[in-house]
CSV table of C-alpha atoms in Angstrom, one decimal:
chain,number,residue,atom,x,y,z
A,1,MET,CA,-10.5,18.8,-4.8
A,2,ASP,CA,-13.3,19.7,-2.4
A,3,LYS,CA,-11.8,22.0,0.2
A,4,SER,CA,-14.8,21.7,2.5
A,5,TRP,CA,-14.2,17.9,2.6
A,6,ILE,CA,-10.7,18.5,3.7
A,7,LYS,CA,-11.9,20.9,6.4
A,8,LEU,CA,-14.5,18.5,7.7
A,9,SER,CA,-11.8,15.7,7.8
A,10,LEU,CA,-9.8,17.9,10.2
A,11,VAL,CA,-12.5,17.9,12.9
A,12,PRO,CA,-11.5,15.7,15.8
A,13,GLN,CA,-13.9,12.8,16.5
A,14,VAL,CA,-15.1,12.8,12.9
A,15,GLY,CA,-13.9,9.4,11.5
A,16,PRO,CA,-14.9,8.0,8.1
A,17,GLN,CA,-18.3,6.6,9.3
A,18,ARG,CA,-19.4,9.9,11.0
A,19,PHE,CA,-18.0,11.9,8.1
A,20,PHE,CA,-20.2,10.1,5.5
A,21,ASP,CA,-23.2,10.2,7.9
A,22,LEU,CA,-22.8,14.0,8.1
A,23,ILE,CA,-22.5,14.3,4.3
A,24,GLU,CA,-25.7,12.2,3.9
A,25,TYR,CA,-27.6,14.2,6.5
A,26,PHE,CA,-26.6,17.7,5.4
A,27,GLY,CA,-26.0,17.1,1.7
A,28,SER,CA,-22.5,18.5,1.6
A,29,ALA,CA,-19.5,19.2,3.9
A,30,GLU,CA,-20.0,22.9,3.3
A,31,GLU,CA,-23.5,22.7,4.8
A,32,VAL,CA,-22.2,21.2,8.0
A,33,PHE,CA,-20.2,24.3,8.7
A,34,LYS,CA,-23.1,26.6,7.7
A,35,THR,CA,-25.3,25.0,10.3
A,36,ASP,CA,-25.5,26.8,13.7
A,37,ARG,CA,-24.9,25.3,17.1
A,38,HIS,CA,-28.6,25.1,17.9
A,39,GLU,CA,-29.4,23.1,14.8
A,40,LEU,CA,-26.5,20.8,15.3
A,41,LYS,CA,-27.8,20.0,18.8
A,42,ASN,CA,-31.0,18.7,17.2
A,43,ILE,CA,-29.0,15.8,15.7
A,44,GLY,CA,-28.9,13.1,18.4
A,45,SER,CA,-25.6,11.6,17.4
A,46,LEU,CA,-23.7,14.8,17.9
A,47,ASN,CA,-22.5,15.5,21.5
A,48,ASP,CA,-21.6,18.9,22.9
A,49,ASN,CA,-17.8,18.2,22.5
A,50,LEU,CA,-18.2,17.3,18.8
A,51,ILE,CA,-20.3,20.3,18.1
A,52,GLU,CA,-17.7,22.5,19.7
A,53,GLU,CA,-15.0,21.0,17.5
A,54,ILE,CA,-17.1,21.6,14.4
A,55,GLN,CA,-17.5,25.2,15.4
A,56,LYS,CA,-13.8,25.6,16.0
A,57,CYS,CA,-12.9,24.1,12.6
A,58,ARG,CA,-15.4,26.5,10.8
A,59,ASP,CA,-12.8,29.3,11.2
A,60,ILE,CA,-9.8,27.3,9.9
A,61,ASP,CA,-8.2,29.0,6.8
A,62,ILE,CA,-8.2,25.8,4.7
A,63,ASP,CA,-6.1,27.4,2.0
A,64,VAL,CA,-3.3,27.9,4.5
A,65,TYR,CA,-3.5,24.3,5.5
A,66,ILE,CA,-3.6,23.0,1.9
A,67,ASN,CA,-0.5,25.2,1.0
A,68,LYS,CA,1.3,23.7,4.0
A,69,VAL,CA,0.5,20.2,2.9
A,70,THR,CA,1.5,20.8,-0.8
A,71,SER,CA,4.7,22.6,0.2
A,72,MET,CA,5.8,19.3,1.8
A,73,GLY,CA,5.4,17.5,-1.5
A,74,ILE,CA,2.2,15.8,-0.3
A,75,LYS,CA,-0.8,15.4,-2.5
A,76,LEU,CA,-4.4,15.7,-1.2
A,77,ILE,CA,-7.0,13.5,-2.8
A,78,THR,CA,-10.7,13.6,-1.8
A,79,TYR,CA,-13.2,10.8,-2.4
A,80,ASN,CA,-14.8,12.5,-5.4
A,81,ASP,CA,-11.5,13.3,-7.2
A,82,ASN,CA,-10.7,11.4,-10.4
A,83,GLU,CA,-7.4,10.3,-8.9
A,84,TYR,CA,-9.0,8.6,-5.9
A,85,PRO,CA,-8.2,4.9,-6.2
A,86,ASN,CA,-10.9,2.6,-7.4
A,87,ASN,CA,-9.4,-0.1,-5.1
A,88,LEU,CA,-10.7,1.9,-2.1
A,89,LYS,CA,-14.0,3.2,-3.5
A,90,ASN,CA,-16.0,0.2,-2.4
A,91,ILE,CA,-14.5,-0.7,0.9
A,92,HIS,CA,-16.6,-0.1,4.1
A,93,TYR,CA,-16.3,3.6,5.0
A,94,PRO,CA,-13.4,4.5,2.7
A,95,PRO,CA,-11.1,7.4,3.7
A,96,PRO,CA,-12.8,10.7,2.7
A,97,VAL,CA,-9.4,12.3,2.2
A,98,LEU,CA,-6.0,10.7,1.3
A,99,TYR,CA,-2.6,12.2,1.8
A,100,LEU,CA,-0.1,10.8,-0.7
A,101,LYS,CA,3.6,11.3,-1.3
A,102,GLY,CA,4.9,9.5,-4.4
A,103,ASN,CA,3.3,7.8,-7.3
A,104,VAL,CA,-0.5,7.9,-7.2
A,105,GLU,CA,-0.8,5.4,-10.1
A,106,LEU,CA,0.4,2.6,-7.9
A,107,LEU,CA,-2.7,2.8,-5.8
A,108,ASP,CA,-4.8,1.1,-8.5
A,109,GLY,CA,-2.2,-1.4,-9.6
A,110,MET,CA,-1.7,-5.2,-9.0
A,111,ASN,CA,-0.9,-4.9,-5.3
A,112,ILE,CA,-0.2,-7.6,-2.8
A,113,ALA,CA,-0.1,-6.8,1.0
A,114,ILE,CA,2.5,-8.5,3.1
A,115,VAL,CA,1.9,-8.1,6.9
A,116,GLY,CA,2.9,-9.7,10.1
A,117,SER,CA,4.4,-9.3,13.6
A,118,ARG,CA,6.5,-6.4,14.7
A,119,ASN,CA,8.5,-8.7,16.9
A,120,CYS,CA,9.2,-11.2,14.2
A,121,SER,CA,11.7,-14.1,14.2
A,122,TYR,CA,14.7,-14.2,11.8
A,123,TYR,CA,12.8,-16.8,9.8
A,124,GLY,CA,9.8,-14.5,9.5
A,125,SER,CA,11.9,-11.5,8.5
A,126,GLN,CA,13.7,-13.5,5.7
A,127,ILE,CA,10.4,-14.9,4.4
A,128,ALA,CA,8.9,-11.4,4.2
A,129,TYR,CA,12.0,-10.0,2.5
A,130,ASN,CA,12.4,-12.8,0.0
A,131,PHE,CA,8.7,-13.1,-0.9
A,132,ALA,CA,8.4,-9.4,-1.4
A,133,ALA,CA,11.5,-9.3,-3.6
A,134,ARG,CA,10.2,-12.2,-5.8
A,135,LEU,CA,6.6,-10.9,-6.0
A,136,ALA,CA,7.9,-7.4,-6.9
A,137,ALA,CA,10.1,-8.9,-9.6
A,138,ALA,CA,7.0,-10.8,-10.9
A,139,GLY,CA,5.2,-7.5,-11.3
A,140,PHE,CA,3.3,-7.0,-8.1
A,141,THR,CA,3.5,-3.8,-6.0
A,142,ILE,CA,4.0,-4.6,-2.3
A,143,VAL,CA,1.8,-2.9,0.2
A,144,SER,CA,2.5,-2.8,4.0
A,145,GLY,CA,2.4,-0.5,7.0
A,146,MET,CA,6.1,0.5,7.5
A,147,ALA,CA,6.0,-0.9,11.0
A,148,ARG,CA,9.0,-2.6,12.6
A,149,GLY,CA,9.5,-6.3,11.7
A,150,ILE,CA,7.6,-7.9,8.9
A,151,ASP,CA,6.3,-4.7,7.4
A,152,SER,CA,9.8,-3.1,7.1
A,153,MET,CA,11.3,-6.3,5.6
A,154,ALA,CA,8.6,-6.5,3.0
A,155,HIS,CA,9.2,-2.9,1.9
A,156,GLN,CA,13.0,-3.5,1.8
A,157,GLY,CA,12.6,-6.7,-0.2
A,158,ALA,CA,10.5,-5.0,-2.9
A,159,ILE,CA,13.1,-2.2,-3.1
A,160,SER,CA,15.9,-4.7,-3.4
A,161,ALA,CA,14.3,-6.1,-6.6
A,162,ASN,CA,13.9,-2.6,-8.1
A,163,GLY,CA,10.1,-3.1,-7.5
A,164,LYS,CA,7.4,-0.8,-6.2
A,165,THR,CA,6.1,-0.6,-2.7
A,166,ILE,CA,3.3,1.3,-0.9
A,167,ALA,CA,3.5,2.2,2.8
A,168,VAL,CA,0.2,3.0,4.5
A,169,VAL,CA,0.9,4.7,7.8
A,170,GLY,CA,-1.0,5.3,11.0
A,171,SER,CA,0.1,8.9,11.5
A,172,GLY,CA,0.3,12.1,9.5
A,173,LEU,CA,2.8,12.0,6.7
A,174,ASP,CA,4.9,14.6,8.4
A,175,ILE,CA,5.6,12.2,11.2
A,176,ILE,CA,8.0,9.3,10.5
A,177,TYR,CA,7.2,6.3,12.7
A,178,PRO,CA,9.2,4.4,13.8
A,179,ARG,CA,12.0,6.8,13.7
A,180,GLU,CA,14.6,4.2,12.5
A,181,ASN,CA,12.6,4.0,9.2
A,182,LYS,CA,13.6,7.5,8.2
A,183,GLU,CA,15.7,6.3,5.3
A,184,LEU,CA,13.1,3.8,4.2
A,185,TYR,CA,10.4,6.5,4.3
A,186,ARG,CA,12.5,8.7,1.9
A,187,THR,CA,13.2,5.8,-0.4
A,188,ILE,CA,9.5,4.8,-0.7
A,189,ALA,CA,8.5,8.5,-1.3
A,190,LYS,CA,10.9,8.6,-4.3
A,191,SER,CA,10.2,5.3,-5.9
A,192,GLY,CA,6.8,4.2,-4.5
A,193,ALA,CA,4.0,5.8,-2.5
A,194,LEU,CA,3.4,6.8,1.1
A,195,VAL,CA,-0.3,7.0,2.0
A,196,SER,CA,-2.3,8.2,5.1
A,197,GLU,CA,-5.8,9.2,5.8
A,198,PHE,CA,-4.7,11.2,8.9
A,199,PRO,CA,-4.1,15.0,8.8
A,200,LEU,CA,-0.6,16.5,9.4
A,201,GLY,CA,0.5,16.4,13.0
A,202,THR,CA,-1.4,13.2,13.8
A,203,GLU,CA,0.7,11.1,16.2
A,204,PRO,CA,0.9,7.3,15.7
A,205,LEU,CA,-1.7,6.5,18.3
A,206,LYS,CA,-2.8,2.9,19.0
A,207,GLN,CA,-6.3,3.4,17.7
A,208,ASN,CA,-5.1,4.6,14.3
A,209,PHE,CA,-3.6,1.3,13.2
A,210,PRO,CA,-6.8,-0.8,12.8
A,211,ARG,CA,-8.1,2.0,10.6
A,212,ARG,CA,-4.9,2.0,8.7
A,213,ASN,CA,-5.2,-1.8,8.2
A,214,ARG,CA,-8.4,-1.6,6.2
A,215,ILE,CA,-6.6,0.6,3.7
A,216,ILE,CA,-3.7,-1.8,3.4
A,217,SER,CA,-6.1,-4.6,2.4
A,218,GLY,CA,-8.3,-2.3,0.4
A,219,LEU,CA,-5.5,-1.3,-1.9
A,220,SER,CA,-4.5,-5.0,-2.5
A,221,VAL,CA,-5.9,-7.9,-4.4
A,222,GLY,CA,-4.7,-10.2,-1.7
A,223,VAL,CA,-3.0,-10.2,1.8
A,224,LEU,CA,-0.1,-12.5,2.8
A,225,VAL,CA,0.3,-12.9,6.5
A,226,VAL,CA,3.8,-14.1,7.2
A,227,GLU,CA,4.1,-14.5,10.9
A,228,ALA,CA,1.5,-13.5,13.5
A,229,GLY,CA,0.5,-14.3,17.1
A,230,VAL,CA,-3.1,-14.7,18.1
A,231,ARG,CA,-3.4,-11.0,19.0
A,232,SER,CA,-1.4,-9.6,16.1
A,233,GLY,CA,-2.8,-6.5,14.3
A,234,SER,CA,-2.1,-8.3,11.0
A,235,LEU,CA,-5.0,-10.6,11.7
A,236,ILE,CA,-7.2,-7.5,11.7
A,237,THR,CA,-5.8,-6.8,8.2
A,238,ALA,CA,-6.7,-10.3,7.2
A,239,GLY,CA,-10.2,-9.8,8.6
A,240,PHE,CA,-10.7,-6.7,6.5
A,241,ALA,CA,-9.4,-8.5,3.5
A,242,LEU,CA,-12.1,-11.2,3.9
A,243,GLU,CA,-14.8,-8.6,4.4
A,244,GLN,CA,-13.7,-6.8,1.2
A,245,GLY,CA,-13.7,-10.0,-0.8
A,246,LYS,CA,-9.9,-10.2,-1.1
A,247,ASP,CA,-7.7,-13.3,-1.0
A,248,VAL,CA,-5.9,-14.2,2.2
A,249,PHE,CA,-2.7,-16.2,2.1
A,250,ALA,CA,-0.7,-17.4,5.1
A,251,ILE,CA,2.8,-18.9,5.7
A,252,PRO,CA,2.7,-21.9,8.0
A,253,GLY,CA,4.8,-21.7,11.1
A,254,ASN,CA,6.2,-23.9,13.9
A,255,ILE,CA,3.2,-25.1,16.0
A,256,ASN,CA,5.2,-24.7,19.2
A,257,TYR,CA,5.8,-20.9,18.6
A,258,GLU,CA,3.2,-18.4,19.8
A,259,SER,CA,4.4,-16.1,17.0
A,260,SER,CA,3.0,-18.6,14.5
A,261,MET,CA,-0.4,-19.4,16.2
A,262,GLY,CA,-2.2,-16.6,14.3
A,263,THR,CA,-1.0,-17.7,10.9
A,264,ASN,CA,-1.7,-21.3,11.6
A,265,ASN,CA,-5.2,-20.5,12.8
A,266,LEU,CA,-5.8,-18.5,9.6
A,267,ILE,CA,-4.9,-21.6,7.6
A,268,LYS,CA,-7.3,-23.7,9.6
A,269,GLU,CA,-10.0,-21.2,9.0
A,270,GLY,CA,-9.5,-21.3,5.2
A,271,ALA,CA,-6.6,-19.0,4.3
A,272,LYS,CA,-4.5,-20.4,1.4
A,273,LEU,CA,-1.4,-22.1,2.7
A,274,VAL,CA,1.6,-20.7,1.0
A,275,THR,CA,5.1,-22.4,0.8
A,276,SER,CA,6.5,-20.7,-2.2
A,277,VAL,CA,6.1,-17.4,-4.2
A,278,ASN,CA,4.7,-19.4,-7.1
A,279,ASP,CA,1.6,-20.3,-5.0
A,280,ILE,CA,0.6,-16.7,-5.1
A,281,ILE,CA,1.8,-15.9,-8.6
A,282,GLU,CA,-0.1,-18.8,-10.1
A,283,GLU,CA,-3.2,-17.8,-8.3
A,284,TYR,CA,-3.4,-14.6,-10.3
A,285,GLU,CA,-1.8,-15.8,-13.6
A,286,LEU,CA,-4.8,-18.2,-13.9
A,287,ARG,CA,-7.1,-15.1,-13.9
A,288,ILE,CA,-6.9,-13.9,-17.5
A,289,ASP,CA,-8.1,-10.4,-16.7
A,290,LEU,CA,-5.2,-9.9,-14.3
A,291,LYS,CA,-2.4,-11.6,-16.2
A,292,GLU,CA,-1.7,-8.7,-18.6
A,293,LYS,CA,-1.8,-6.2,-15.8
A,294,ILE,CA,0.8,-8.2,-13.8
A,295,GLU,CA,3.1,-8.4,-16.8
A,296,ASN,CA,2.9,-4.7,-17.6
A,297,GLN,CA,3.8,-3.8,-14.0
A,298,ARG,CA,6.6,-6.3,-14.0
A,299,VAL,CA,8.3,-4.7,-17.0
A,300,ASN,CA,7.6,-1.2,-15.8
A,301,ASN,CA,9.5,-2.0,-12.5
A,302,LEU,CA,12.7,-2.3,-14.5
A,303,SER,CA,15.1,0.6,-15.1
A,304,GLU,CA,15.5,1.8,-18.7
A,305,GLY,CA,18.8,0.1,-19.1
A,306,TYR,CA,17.4,-3.3,-18.2
A,307,LYS,CA,14.3,-2.8,-20.3
A,308,LYS,CA,16.5,-2.0,-23.3
A,309,ILE,CA,18.4,-5.4,-23.0
A,310,LEU,CA,15.1,-7.3,-22.3
A,311,ASP,CA,13.7,-5.9,-25.5
A,312,TYR,CA,16.3,-7.9,-27.5
A,313,ILE,CA,15.3,-11.2,-25.9
A,314,ASP,CA,12.2,-13.2,-26.9
A,315,ASP,CA,11.2,-16.8,-26.9
A,316,LYS,CA,13.9,-17.6,-29.5
A,317,PRO,CA,17.3,-18.3,-28.0
A,318,ILE,CA,19.8,-15.5,-28.6
A,319,SER,CA,23.5,-15.5,-27.7
A,320,ILE,CA,25.3,-13.0,-25.5
A,321,ASN,CA,27.5,-12.0,-28.4
A,322,SER,CA,24.4,-11.2,-30.6
A,323,ILE,CA,22.9,-9.1,-27.8
A,324,SER,CA,26.2,-7.2,-27.5
A,325,ASN,CA,26.4,-6.6,-31.2
A,326,ILE,CA,22.8,-5.4,-31.4
A,327,SER,CA,22.8,-3.2,-28.3
A,328,GLY,CA,26.3,-1.9,-28.4
A,329,VAL,CA,26.8,-2.9,-24.8
A,330,SER,CA,30.1,-4.7,-23.9
A,331,ILE,CA,30.1,-8.3,-22.9
A,332,ASN,CA,31.4,-7.5,-19.4
A,333,GLU,CA,28.5,-5.0,-18.8
A,334,LEU,CA,26.0,-7.5,-20.3
A,335,ILE,CA,27.0,-10.3,-18.0
A,336,ALA,CA,25.9,-8.3,-14.9
A,337,VAL,CA,22.6,-7.2,-16.5
A,338,LEU,CA,21.7,-10.6,-17.8
A,339,ASN,CA,22.5,-12.3,-14.5
A,340,LYS,CA,20.2,-9.8,-12.8
A,341,LEU,CA,17.4,-10.5,-15.3
A,342,VAL,CA,17.8,-14.2,-14.7
A,343,LEU,CA,17.8,-13.8,-11.0
A,344,LEU,CA,14.6,-11.7,-11.1
A,345,GLY,CA,12.9,-14.3,-13.3
A,346,TYR,CA,12.6,-12.3,-16.6
A,347,ILE,CA,14.8,-14.5,-18.7
A,348,LYS,CA,16.4,-18.0,-18.6
A,349,GLU,CA,20.0,-18.8,-19.4
A,350,LEU,CA,20.6,-21.8,-21.7
A,351,PRO,CA,23.9,-23.7,-22.3
A,352,GLY,CA,26.5,-21.7,-24.3
A,353,LYS,CA,25.4,-18.3,-22.9
A,354,PHE,CA,22.1,-18.2,-24.9
A,355,TYR,CA,19.1,-16.5,-23.3
A,356,VAL,CA,15.3,-16.7,-23.8
A,357,LYS,CA,12.5,-14.7,-22.2
A,358,VAL,CA,10.5,-16.6,-19.5
């Protein structure tokens, strides 16, 4: 972890583009702070206000700041660290520093973003929830922005299926926004990952969210837009996805509703029309290099008790009595577990209470 990178990222007005421009010009973040005011003025792109901010941050005790961050259970990852996600390495102006609470390994997994309107319809909220649950059960990690509406429903759907989810936020990780998502924030921190590029104390300002959106798409192999008007921020996420060479999927909506105009326009412009979860799953199962990765994540999403039962089931039909005898689990307990595995698409029930792996 390069402490000087963290310090430079704390300078107001130094976004990702200016950050990397400064690194390129000076050779290192440390050199930026060693340069005096007069020399900094010779750089045409630096105005007096920015030079003043750089001078102020020079005196920050970065160890105190880092200790504060880590004491909150937040991990700092700089661009040159081994843990920095490959999924973000090659996007346009990647975040120089990431703040993470949760499982860092999820950032380089088989991730699908689900985004859409904050003011969504009941139809949109149910589509987001159900698609997230089914995709999570199929082995994908669900990425979204923890905003009201579609984002929150996508996170909740993934959690309902014992799946994994990543929330990329537009504030510091010490600020929960919106406040009603406090419990969702805690759940994701325990079983998924919370991610931000913004320092502690950063308020959820309007200009932060387009920056946040490029990370949502960058972490994902594809982006599903569920419901969006023509000015929805989720269309910015779709735009970043296209720029990054990612897949864009869209749910068609009622042509009379403004809330569907954005998604319908995406379809007209070439986004893949999606009417079932299988439309997305099949897209990636056809890619041999990704199929094994999906399957590994799918099994890892299960709790140990469910994995144990799943291990006894293969492509040869086995009866519930045989599973009970082998596992030592009672029939009554098994019924609940097997029904859940069927619901999540891991196994199929045959006549006579026989089961096979799907």
